[in-house]
XYZ file of N, CA and C in Angstrom:
786
model
N 146.714 74.542 -117.896
C 147.508 74.503 -116.674
C 147.730 75.921 -116.199
N 147.435 76.185 -114.952
C 147.604 77.528 -114.390
C 149.023 77.750 -113.959
N 149.410 78.983 -114.056
C 150.777 79.363 -113.665
C 150.692 80.206 -112.408
N 151.404 79.821 -111.398
C 151.390 80.550 -110.135
C 152.535 81.554 -110.115
N 152.230 82.824 -109.809
C 153.250 83.859 -109.663
C 153.207 84.399 -108.254
N 154.358 84.617 -107.680
C 154.371 85.253 -106.346
C 153.643 86.587 -106.405
N 153.000 86.991 -105.332
C 152.195 88.218 -105.291
C 153.009 89.457 -105.691
N 154.232 89.549 -105.193
C 155.059 90.720 -105.470
C 155.378 90.828 -106.962
N 155.678 89.650 -107.588
C 156.024 89.650 -109.001
C 154.792 89.957 -109.847
N 153.641 89.438 -109.451
C 152.399 89.700 -110.190
C 152.058 91.189 -110.153
N 152.264 91.794 -108.989
C 151.996 93.213 -108.850
C 152.911 94.048 -109.732
N 154.180 93.629 -109.826
C 155.148 94.330 -110.658
C 154.741 94.270 -112.125
N 154.340 93.075 -112.594
C 153.908 92.917 -113.981
C 152.680 93.778 -114.264
N 151.748 93.814 -113.309
C 150.532 94.616 -113.449
C 150.863 96.088 -113.639
N 151.804 96.595 -112.851
C 152.221 97.992 -112.964
C 152.878 98.270 -114.309
N 153.658 97.294 -114.787
C 154.322 97.481 -116.082
C 153.303 97.566 -117.216
N 152.257 96.725 -117.123
C 151.205 96.757 -118.142
C 150.484 98.097 -118.129
N 150.187 98.588 -116.911
C 149.541 99.895 -116.795
C 150.386 100.992 -117.403
N 151.703 100.901 -117.199
C 152.604 101.931 -117.709
C 152.581 101.980 -119.238
N 152.382 100.798 -119.860
C 152.334 100.764 -121.318
C 151.154 101.540 -121.879
N 150.065 101.587 -121.105
C 148.856 102.255 -121.565
C 148.591 103.547 -120.803
N 149.619 104.001 -120.129
C 149.469 105.229 -119.346
C 149.320 106.435 -120.260
N 148.620 107.494 -119.729
C 148.479 108.739 -120.489
C 149.824 109.416 -120.712
N 150.815 109.005 -119.919
C 152.127 109.619 -120.084
C 152.765 109.212 -121.397
N 152.257 108.103 -121.977
C 152.818 107.672 -123.249
C 152.197 108.405 -124.423
N 151.109 109.181 -124.152
C 150.466 109.950 -125.206
C 151.242 111.241 -125.419
N 151.507 111.644 -126.635
C 152.274 112.876 -126.878
C 151.638 114.053 -126.167
N 152.465 114.919 -125.582
C 151.966 116.069 -124.833
C 151.378 117.123 -125.757
N 151.753 117.068 -127.018
C 151.218 118.046 -127.965
C 150.269 117.362 -128.919
N 149.185 118.023 -129.231
C 148.200 117.473 -130.148
C 148.704 117.564 -131.582
N 148.192 116.704 -132.450
C 148.512 116.867 -133.883
C 148.160 118.274 -134.326
N 148.824 118.748 -135.337
C 148.675 120.130 -135.770
C 147.223 120.479 -136.080
N 146.526 119.593 -136.782
C 145.136 119.871 -137.166
C 144.253 120.021 -135.934
N 144.426 119.098 -134.937
C 143.629 119.165 -133.712
C 143.938 120.414 -132.924
N 145.219 120.799 -132.904
C 145.636 121.987 -132.164
C 144.937 123.230 -132.711
N 144.936 123.364 -134.044
C 144.296 124.524 -134.652
C 142.780 124.482 -134.473
N 142.227 123.269 -134.458
C 140.789 123.125 -134.256
C 140.380 123.623 -132.881
N 141.137 123.234 -131.852
C 140.842 123.672 -130.492
C 141.007 125.184 -130.362
N 142.065 125.715 -130.962
C 142.287 127.151 -130.894
C 141.167 127.909 -131.586
N 140.709 127.372 -132.727
C 139.607 127.999 -133.442
C 138.341 128.008 -132.597
N 138.090 126.927 -131.885
C 136.907 126.852 -131.022
C 136.991 127.869 -129.900
N 138.168 128.021 -129.318
C 138.350 129.007 -128.243
C 138.140 130.416 -128.763
N 138.680 130.691 -129.962
C 138.521 132.028 -130.542
C 137.057 132.324 -130.848
N 136.345 131.317 -131.369
C 134.924 131.501 -131.669
C 134.132 131.773 -130.389
N 134.479 131.049 -129.320
C 133.790 131.242 -128.050
C 134.032 132.650 -127.522
N 135.298 133.109 -127.621
C 135.633 134.450 -127.162
C 134.911 135.503 -127.995
N 134.837 135.288 -129.302
C 134.137 136.231 -130.171
C 132.654 136.291 -129.841
N 132.060 135.135 -129.540
C 130.640 135.106 -129.183
C 130.394 135.881 -127.899
N 131.299 135.716 -126.921
C 131.153 136.428 -125.662
C 131.253 137.929 -125.874
N 132.151 138.346 -126.785
C 132.347 139.773 -127.033
C 131.181 140.386 -127.798
N 130.486 139.571 -128.603
C 129.395 140.129 -129.404
C 128.042 140.036 -128.714
N 127.973 139.388 -127.558
C 126.730 139.353 -126.788
C 126.693 140.574 -125.881
N 126.004 141.624 -126.324
C 126.008 142.886 -125.595
C 124.853 142.973 -124.606
N 125.069 143.724 -123.545
C 124.000 144.008 -122.591
C 123.097 145.127 -123.111
N 123.543 145.798 -124.174
C 122.803 146.935 -124.713
C 121.991 146.529 -125.943
N 120.759 146.992 -125.982
C 119.945 146.829 -127.184
C 120.196 147.986 -128.157
N 120.303 149.201 -127.607
C 120.486 150.380 -128.458
C 121.356 151.408 -127.739
N 122.263 152.022 -128.465
C 123.128 153.065 -127.915
C 122.842 154.373 -128.643
N 122.796 155.451 -127.877
C 122.630 156.786 -128.438
C 124.008 157.384 -128.701
N 124.202 157.889 -129.908
C 125.476 158.516 -130.264
C 125.261 160.003 -130.500
N 126.011 160.812 -129.747
C 126.043 162.261 -129.960
C 127.275 162.567 -130.796
N 127.131 163.402 -131.804
C 128.299 163.764 -132.608
C 127.983 164.958 -133.493
N 129.009 165.460 -134.150
C 128.876 166.667 -134.940
C 128.152 166.455 -136.259
N 127.463 167.512 -136.699
C 126.877 167.511 -138.038
C 127.922 167.966 -139.054
N 129.134 168.223 -138.565
C 130.289 168.481 -139.427
C 131.205 167.270 -139.361
N 132.064 167.135 -140.360
C 132.970 165.983 -140.409
C 134.276 166.222 -139.676
N 134.579 167.496 -139.356
C 135.856 167.800 -138.722
C 136.976 167.853 -139.741
N 138.091 168.426 -139.356
C 139.209 168.604 -140.280
C 140.085 167.365 -140.429
N 140.090 166.510 -139.420
C 140.941 165.320 -139.456
C 140.178 164.117 -140.009
N 140.845 163.368 -140.848
C 140.239 162.136 -141.375
C 139.995 161.128 -140.260
N 140.779 161.230 -139.186
C 140.643 160.278 -138.079
C 139.279 160.379 -137.407
N 138.675 161.569 -137.406
C 137.347 161.724 -136.821
C 136.317 160.949 -137.651
N 136.446 161.066 -138.945
C 135.515 160.374 -139.838
C 135.716 158.860 -139.749
N 136.964 158.452 -139.685
C 137.259 157.023 -139.566
C 136.717 156.460 -138.255
N 136.801 157.260 -137.179
C 136.307 156.817 -135.876
C 134.792 156.642 -135.892
N 134.089 157.514 -136.612
C 132.634 157.411 -136.706
C 132.236 156.111 -137.405
N 132.922 155.803 -138.496
C 132.648 154.563 -139.222
C 133.013 153.353 -138.365
N 134.149 153.449 -137.678
C 134.602 152.355 -136.813
C 133.578 152.090 -135.704
N 133.042 153.156 -135.129
C 132.040 152.991 -134.084
C 130.793 152.306 -134.639
N 130.358 152.738 -135.809
C 129.199 152.111 -136.428
C 129.409 150.622 -136.647
N 130.575 150.254 -137.135
C 130.879 148.845 -137.380
C 130.964 148.063 -136.072
N 131.459 148.691 -135.024
C 131.543 148.022 -133.722
C 130.145 147.733 -133.174
N 129.232 148.674 -133.349
C 127.853 148.449 -132.926
C 127.238 147.291 -133.701
N 127.498 147.249 -134.990
C 126.979 146.155 -135.825
C 127.538 144.822 -135.352
N 128.840 144.788 -135.110
C 129.486 143.542 -134.693
C 128.901 143.022 -133.383
N 128.526 143.938 -132.502
C 127.961 143.545 -131.208
C 126.431 143.470 -131.240
N 125.869 143.603 -132.414
C 124.409 143.518 -132.596
C 123.668 144.585 -131.780
N 124.214 145.780 -131.787
C 123.614 146.909 -131.068
C 122.990 147.864 -132.075
N 121.774 148.305 -131.796
C 121.086 149.267 -132.648
C 121.498 150.693 -132.285
N 121.084 151.641 -133.108
C 121.515 153.034 -132.949
C 120.335 153.988 -132.872
N 120.447 154.975 -131.979
C 119.578 156.143 -132.015
C 120.499 157.358 -132.055
N 120.153 158.327 -132.902
C 121.011 159.503 -133.049
C 120.148 160.687 -133.466
N 120.777 161.821 -133.721
C 120.037 163.044 -133.975
C 119.474 163.219 -135.369
N 119.539 162.193 -136.211
C 118.959 162.261 -137.542
C 119.861 162.939 -138.552
N 119.524 162.798 -139.817
C 120.310 163.438 -140.868
C 121.419 162.550 -141.387
N 122.040 163.011 -142.452
C 123.102 162.221 -143.081
C 124.358 163.044 -143.335
N 124.486 164.155 -142.646
C 125.659 165.010 -142.859
C 126.646 164.832 -141.709
N 127.903 165.113 -141.991
C 128.940 165.081 -140.967
C 129.142 163.697 -140.358
N 129.631 163.685 -139.124
C 129.875 162.422 -138.429
C 128.567 161.685 -138.163
N 127.476 162.441 -138.001
C 126.174 161.823 -137.785
C 125.812 160.912 -138.951
N 126.065 161.399 -140.147
C 125.748 160.616 -141.332
C 126.622 159.389 -141.464
N 127.901 159.517 -141.111
C 128.837 158.403 -141.257
C 128.504 157.261 -140.309
N 128.266 157.578 -139.042
C 127.990 156.518 -138.075
C 126.651 155.853 -138.358
N 125.639 156.648 -138.726
C 124.319 156.066 -138.997
C 124.342 155.191 -140.243
N 125.064 155.627 -141.269
C 125.144 154.840 -142.505
C 125.850 153.520 -142.257
N 126.911 153.540 -141.439
C 127.655 152.312 -141.139
C 126.777 151.306 -140.397
N 125.980 151.790 -139.453
C 125.092 150.895 -138.704
C 123.982 150.373 -139.613
N 123.424 151.265 -140.415
C 122.348 150.876 -141.331
C 122.842 149.870 -142.361
N 124.016 150.101 -142.926
C 124.589 149.187 -143.912
C 124.868 147.816 -143.303
N 125.127 147.800 -141.990
C 125.405 146.540 -141.300
C 124.155 145.774 -140.912
N 122.999 146.313 -141.241
C 121.759 145.590 -140.989
C 121.123 145.810 -139.634
N 121.639 146.774 -138.865
C 121.039 147.052 -137.555
C 120.003 148.165 -137.686
N 119.121 148.238 -136.689
C 118.048 149.225 -136.720
C 118.578 150.604 -136.334
N 118.206 151.607 -137.101
C 118.641 152.986 -136.854
C 117.410 153.869 -136.651
N 117.419 154.626 -135.560
C 116.373 155.612 -135.305
C 117.004 156.996 -135.341
N 116.504 157.843 -136.209
C 116.951 159.230 -136.270
C 115.869 160.138 -135.717
N 116.199 160.892 -134.681
C 115.223 161.786 -134.049
C 115.565 163.220 -134.444
N 114.622 163.907 -135.072
C 114.947 165.222 -135.617
C 113.775 166.197 -135.489
N 114.045 167.416 -135.060
C 112.977 168.426 -135.002
C 112.491 168.784 -136.410
N 111.219 169.101 -136.520
C 110.645 169.425 -137.832
C 111.379 170.587 -138.507
N 111.813 171.544 -137.709
C 112.499 172.708 -138.266
C 113.769 172.332 -139.006
N 114.399 171.224 -138.595
C 115.658 170.803 -139.206
C 115.470 169.746 -140.285
N 114.226 169.483 -140.643
C 113.939 168.431 -141.606
C 114.420 168.697 -143.042
N 114.426 169.961 -143.528
C 114.839 170.193 -144.926
C 116.175 169.542 -145.245
N 116.252 168.886 -146.395
C 117.448 168.135 -146.759
C 118.696 169.000 -146.863
N 118.520 170.266 -147.226
C 119.700 171.118 -147.349
C 120.349 171.384 -145.987
N 119.610 171.105 -144.899
C 120.151 171.317 -143.548
C 120.765 170.033 -142.997
N 120.032 168.924 -143.099
C 120.487 167.686 -142.468
C 120.693 166.532 -143.424
N 120.363 166.719 -144.687
C 120.452 165.595 -145.603
C 119.289 164.644 -145.388
N 119.436 163.414 -145.866
C 118.362 162.424 -145.762
C 118.693 161.396 -144.688
N 117.818 161.275 -143.690
C 118.036 160.341 -142.593
C 117.844 158.904 -143.053
N 118.749 158.015 -142.645
C 118.597 156.596 -142.969
C 117.826 155.918 -141.848
N 117.220 154.784 -142.170
C 116.483 154.046 -141.162
C 115.158 154.698 -140.810
N 114.753 154.525 -139.556
C 113.475 155.065 -139.083
C 113.643 156.520 -138.659
N 112.719 157.363 -139.084
C 112.765 158.783 -138.737
C 111.632 159.107 -137.760
N 111.987 159.742 -136.665
C 110.982 160.189 -135.704
C 111.084 161.706 -135.576
N 110.038 162.392 -135.960
C 110.046 163.848 -135.895
C 109.476 164.325 -134.566
N 110.072 165.398 -134.038
C 109.626 165.989 -132.775
C 109.481 167.490 -132.974
N 108.913 168.151 -131.957
C 108.621 169.580 -132.083
C 109.825 170.469 -131.841
N 110.711 170.057 -130.937
C 111.817 170.941 -130.574
C 113.028 170.145 -130.105
N 114.082 170.867 -129.767
C 115.336 170.234 -129.362
C 115.201 169.492 -128.033
N 114.377 169.992 -127.132
C 114.192 169.328 -125.843
C 113.554 167.958 -126.036
N 112.550 167.899 -126.888
C 111.908 166.617 -127.163
C 112.864 165.670 -127.876
N 113.709 166.237 -128.699
C 114.697 165.411 -129.404
C 115.606 164.704 -128.406
N 116.154 165.433 -127.470
C 117.048 164.838 -126.470
C 116.319 163.824 -125.607
N 115.082 164.166 -125.235
C 114.307 163.266 -124.386
C 114.034 161.942 -125.092
N 113.682 162.001 -126.373
C 113.380 160.779 -127.119
C 114.635 159.940 -127.331
N 115.750 160.579 -127.638
C 116.994 159.830 -127.815
C 117.386 159.147 -126.517
N 117.249 159.870 -125.404
C 117.603 159.304 -124.103
C 116.690 158.145 -123.741
N 115.409 158.280 -124.038
C 114.448 157.232 -123.704
C 114.733 155.953 -124.488
N 115.180 156.099 -125.721
C 115.434 154.950 -126.577
C 116.747 154.237 -126.248
N 117.647 154.907 -125.550
C 119.017 154.400 -125.393
C 119.228 153.618 -124.106
N 120.193 152.688 -124.170
C 120.663 151.969 -122.988
C 122.032 152.469 -122.548
N 122.652 153.291 -123.391
C 123.951 153.887 -123.073
C 124.166 155.046 -124.044
N 125.175 155.886 -123.734
C 125.455 157.070 -124.545
C 126.930 157.106 -124.918
N 127.193 157.519 -126.148
C 128.571 157.705 -126.604
C 128.665 159.037 -127.333
N 129.685 159.819 -127.021
C 129.920 161.080 -127.714
C 131.167 160.962 -128.587
N 130.977 161.163 -129.866
C 132.081 161.338 -130.808
C 132.488 162.809 -130.767
N 133.560 163.193 -131.425
C 133.894 164.610 -131.516
C 132.725 165.420 -132.081
N 132.537 166.622 -131.547
C 131.456 167.495 -131.993
C 131.608 168.870 -131.384
N 130.618 169.713 -131.590
C 130.671 171.090 -131.106
C 129.738 171.351 -129.945
N 129.121 172.542 -129.932
C 128.260 172.951 -128.835
C 127.123 171.956 -128.582
N 126.470 171.539 -129.656
C 125.333 170.645 -129.497
C 125.725 169.321 -128.864
N 126.848 168.766 -129.325
C 127.335 167.498 -128.772
C 127.665 167.644 -127.296
N 128.340 168.741 -126.950
C 128.710 168.971 -125.546
C 127.477 169.151 -124.671
N 126.492 169.882 -125.190
C 125.283 170.122 -124.410
C 124.545 168.814 -124.135
N 124.427 167.967 -125.153
C 123.769 166.674 -124.983
C 124.549 165.788 -124.026
N 125.854 165.785 -124.184
C 126.713 164.969 -123.337
C 126.627 165.377 -121.872
N 126.755 166.680 -121.611
C 126.772 167.153 -120.228
C 125.423 166.954 -119.547
N 124.346 166.998 -120.322
C 123.041 166.753 -119.705
C 122.920 165.322 -119.202
N 123.314 164.341 -120.027
C 123.167 162.951 -119.582
C 124.138 162.634 -118.449
N 125.287 163.320 -118.417
C 126.211 163.153 -117.299
C 125.583 163.709 -116.017
N 125.003 164.904 -116.119
C 124.374 165.537 -114.959
C 123.231 164.700 -114.419
N 122.409 164.175 -115.305
C 121.269 163.371 -114.870
C 121.727 162.041 -114.273
N 122.842 161.519 -114.749
C 123.416 160.319 -114.133
C 123.908 160.645 -112.722
N 124.543 161.814 -112.575
C 125.029 162.247 -111.258
C 123.881 162.367 -110.264
N 122.733 162.820 -110.745
C 121.574 163.017 -109.866
C 120.773 161.732 -109.654
N 121.181 160.660 -110.311
C 120.501 159.389 -110.113
C 119.223 159.234 -110.907
N 118.998 160.091 -111.904
C 117.788 160.005 -112.715
C 117.875 158.818 -113.676
N 119.075 158.492 -114.106
C 119.276 157.278 -114.896
C 120.599 156.648 -114.496
N 120.783 155.399 -114.880
C 122.007 154.662 -114.543
C 122.690 154.123 -115.790
N 122.516 154.800 -116.863
C 123.062 154.352 -118.140
C 124.509 154.833 -118.309
N 125.391 153.978 -118.818
C 126.787 154.370 -119.019
C 126.928 155.511 -120.025
N 127.924 156.356 -119.781
C 128.206 157.498 -120.656
C 129.662 157.416 -121.102
N 129.881 157.377 -122.414
C 131.241 157.218 -122.919
C 131.690 158.339 -123.832
N 132.974 158.643 -123.762
C 133.618 159.616 -124.651
C 134.561 158.862 -125.577
N 134.327 158.961 -126.872
C 135.282 158.399 -127.827
C 136.320 159.483 -128.097
N 137.416 159.383 -127.385
C 138.426 160.445 -127.352
C 139.416 160.279 -128.512
N 138.941 160.574 -129.706
C 139.729 160.380 -130.921
C 140.885 161.379 -130.986
N 142.104 160.854 -131.093
C 143.300 161.709 -131.191
C 143.346 162.750 -130.076
N 142.840 162.390 -128.903
C 142.899 163.302 -127.760
C 141.965 164.496 -127.868
N 140.930 164.386 -128.706
C 140.019 165.519 -128.915
C 139.425 166.027 -127.607
N 139.106 165.116 -126.697
C 138.466 165.502 -125.442
C 139.443 165.628 -124.266
N 140.727 165.648 -124.552
C 141.706 165.768 -123.464
C 141.493 167.026 -122.636
N 141.227 168.154 -123.308
C 141.032 169.415 -122.587
C 139.787 169.360 -121.705
N 138.737 168.748 -122.216
C 137.510 168.617 -121.419
C 137.755 167.736 -120.206
N 138.442 166.637 -120.393
C 138.733 165.745 -119.274
C 139.646 166.420 -118.254
N 140.583 167.234 -118.732
C 141.458 167.976 -117.812
C 140.658 168.985 -117.006
N 139.700 169.655 -117.663
C 138.833 170.605 -116.966
C 138.026 169.893 -115.880
N 137.485 168.727 -116.212
C 136.692 167.974 -115.234
C 137.568 167.532 -114.062
N 138.791 167.101 -114.358
C 139.703 166.711 -113.286
C 140.039 167.906 -112.393
N 140.179 169.074 -112.997
C 140.432 170.287 -112.205
C 139.225 170.610 -111.326
N 138.026 170.422 -111.879
C 136.813 170.659 -111.094
C 136.745 169.719 -109.892
N 137.240 168.498 -110.069
C 137.315 167.558 -108.943
C 138.307 168.074 -107.908
N 139.484 168.499 -108.375
C 140.521 169.015 -107.474
C 140.038 170.245 -106.708
N 139.219 171.066 -107.348
C 138.744 172.297 -106.728
C 137.458 172.099 -105.906
N 136.967 170.867 -105.875
C 135.824 170.565 -105.036
C 134.457 170.813 -105.656
N 134.374 170.989 -106.983
C 133.087 171.236 -107.635
C 132.452 169.949 -108.174
N 133.245 168.925 -108.387
C 132.750 167.621 -108.824
C 133.336 166.581 -107.881
N 132.500 165.691 -107.397
C 132.980 164.668 -106.463
C 133.760 163.595 -107.220
N 134.699 162.932 -106.560
C 135.437 161.837 -107.213
C 134.498 160.740 -107.722
N 133.406 160.505 -106.987
C 132.440 159.490 -107.430
C 131.779 159.915 -108.735
N 131.393 161.184 -108.823
C 130.748 161.683 -110.043
C 131.721 161.681 -111.219
N 132.995 161.833 -110.944
C 134.001 161.794 -112.019
C 133.998 160.444 -112.720
N 133.655 159.393 -111.986
C 133.677 158.046 -112.551
C 132.537 157.792 -113.532
N 131.587 158.736 -113.620
C 130.479 158.569 -114.568
C 130.994 158.524 -115.998
N 132.017 159.322 -116.279
C 132.528 159.437 -117.649
C 133.529 158.325 -117.933
N 133.223 157.546 -118.953
C 134.126 156.496 -119.420
C 134.729 156.965 -120.737
N 136.033 156.949 -120.851
C 136.665 157.425 -122.087
C 137.687 156.417 -122.596
N 137.821 156.385 -123.915
C 138.784 155.494 -124.561
C 139.078 156.034 -125.957
N 140.244 155.694 -126.506
C 140.630 156.232 -127.823
C 140.050 155.476 -129.009
N 139.554 154.263 -128.794
C 138.997 153.485 -129.905
C 137.592 153.004 -129.565
N 136.814 152.750 -130.594
C 135.436 152.304 -130.401
C 135.375 150.952 -129.697
N 136.209 150.027 -130.107
C 136.197 148.692 -129.517
C 136.487 148.754 -128.023
N 137.509 149.523 -127.653
C 137.873 149.639 -126.240
C 136.773 150.339 -125.446
N 136.191 151.377 -126.024
C 135.168 152.138 -125.312
C 133.918 151.298 -125.063
N 133.435 150.606 -126.080
C 132.229 149.800 -125.903
C 132.468 148.686 -124.890
N 133.656 148.102 -124.918
C 133.983 147.066 -123.940
C 133.932 147.624 -122.515
N 134.461 148.831 -122.327
C 134.433 149.451 -120.994
C 133.005 149.801 -120.568
N 132.193 150.229 -121.501
C 130.806 150.535 -121.175
C 130.055 149.268 -120.768
N 130.380 148.150 -121.423
C 129.756 146.877 -121.070
C 130.066 146.500 -119.616
N 131.262 146.875 -119.158
C 131.704 146.492 -117.817
C 131.362 147.538 -116.761
N 130.815 148.666 -117.181
C 130.570 149.790 -116.264
C 129.525 149.443 -115.204
N 129.838 149.811 -113.968
C 128.904 149.668 -112.844
C 128.767 151.044 -112.198
N 127.567 151.635 -112.176
C 127.394 152.987 -111.628
C 127.640 153.046 -110.127
N 128.194 154.174 -109.700
C 128.406 154.429 -108.278
C 127.742 155.758 -107.923
N 127.205 155.825 -106.720
C 126.542 157.049 -106.277
C 127.010 157.417 -104.891
N 127.100 158.743 -104.667
C 127.463 159.163 -103.320
C 126.225 159.098 -102.430
N 126.425 159.357 -101.162
C 125.355 159.170 -100.174
C 124.154 160.070 -100.442
N 124.405 161.291 -100.920
C 123.311 162.247 -101.121
C 122.448 161.850 -102.309
N 123.069 161.661 -103.484
C 122.289 161.376 -104.690
C 121.621 160.010 -104.638
N 122.206 159.066 -103.912
C 121.603 157.735 -103.850
C 120.278 157.751 -103.107
N 120.036 158.797 -102.314
C 118.796 158.891 -101.552
C 117.746 159.787 -102.207
N 118.077 160.356 -103.369
C 117.115 161.214 -104.053
C 115.991 160.382 -104.660
N 114.790 160.886 -104.562
C 113.630 160.221 -105.145
C 113.011 161.168 -106.165
N 113.036 160.763 -107.430
C 112.537 161.612 -108.499
C 111.124 161.207 -108.881
N 110.342 162.222 -109.249
C 109.009 161.949 -109.748
C 109.112 161.159 -111.051
N 108.127 160.324 -111.319
C 108.148 159.501 -112.524
C 108.256 160.357 -113.783
N 107.680 161.546 -113.763
C 107.740 162.419 -114.930
C 109.173 162.840 -115.224
N 110.026 162.895 -114.195
C 111.429 163.252 -114.396
C 112.230 162.075 -114.948
N 111.849 160.862 -114.541
C 112.609 159.683 -114.929
C 112.160 159.094 -116.259
N 110.912 159.334 -116.633
C 110.346 158.624 -117.776
C 111.135 158.818 -119.053
N 111.700 160.005 -119.230
C 112.451 160.281 -120.454
C 113.770 159.544 -120.513
N 114.203 158.994 -119.394
C 115.484 158.308 -119.381
C 115.332 156.805 -119.157
N 114.125 156.300 -119.204
C 113.889 154.866 -119.081
C 113.719 154.296 -120.478
N 114.619 153.398 -120.872
C 114.586 152.876 -122.233
C 113.448 151.886 -122.413
N 113.047 151.725 -123.660
C 111.969 150.804 -123.978
C 112.358 149.376 -123.651
N 113.631 149.033 -123.838
C 114.069 147.668 -123.577
C 114.207 147.393 -122.097
N 114.407 148.458 -121.318
C 114.576 148.275 -119.875
C 115.903 147.664 -119.496
N 116.876 147.614 -120.440
C 118.164 146.995 -120.179
C 118.937 147.760 -119.133
N 118.940 149.079 -119.242
C 119.689 149.891 -118.281
C 118.862 151.100 -117.918
N 118.486 151.223 -116.661
C 117.694 152.356 -116.229
C 118.392 153.120 -115.113
């Protein structure tokens, strides 16, 4: 026997049934296990994004001395580990002494490829120690810089002396001239490069360096922060340098084998 219900009453009952199975009756918070599972998945996704680098290999300039502060040595090791974590290979000036040895050993121990470029004159172990990874010998310092630049997709300078500054300023200058578009970073450990950055800012104020060229230098106090900023770096050029056309012989030394950043 069928039961007849007025339309209004039937509609009311229908709504009540829906309310019983509504999503509003589901707890707003997930069970503890599910909550941690979702958070773990989000963290893993974020970690994967952070370790997928645009760089295949980074060139590191640094001192063949360790420096007086332990923080310099710790920063070199930290940088090496950061490269490993992001699956980035290393090219550097060869040898196993000073900060050069620390950063190269950390990358090598982490299973990444290390290229040490060293002039034959500096090959004796009493001068540079024993280079880890692949060793590429060259005739002179100019060829050394050219080979390191060609192999790299970006540059990072740890604390160092004359040699580090000379290598650093060359890649900055060539970036300013549009010969390459590779990011250049300063690992400013304990403010080591504060004076240099102040000098550059003064040069901008005095009209010797353009504000656009000032943006070439990326600096940060930690390896993790610096590499992240280099990943996000987008080169800018002023009207004059953007129109310069360089002969292939000038550019070839700064075009990396991977072609990731030219």
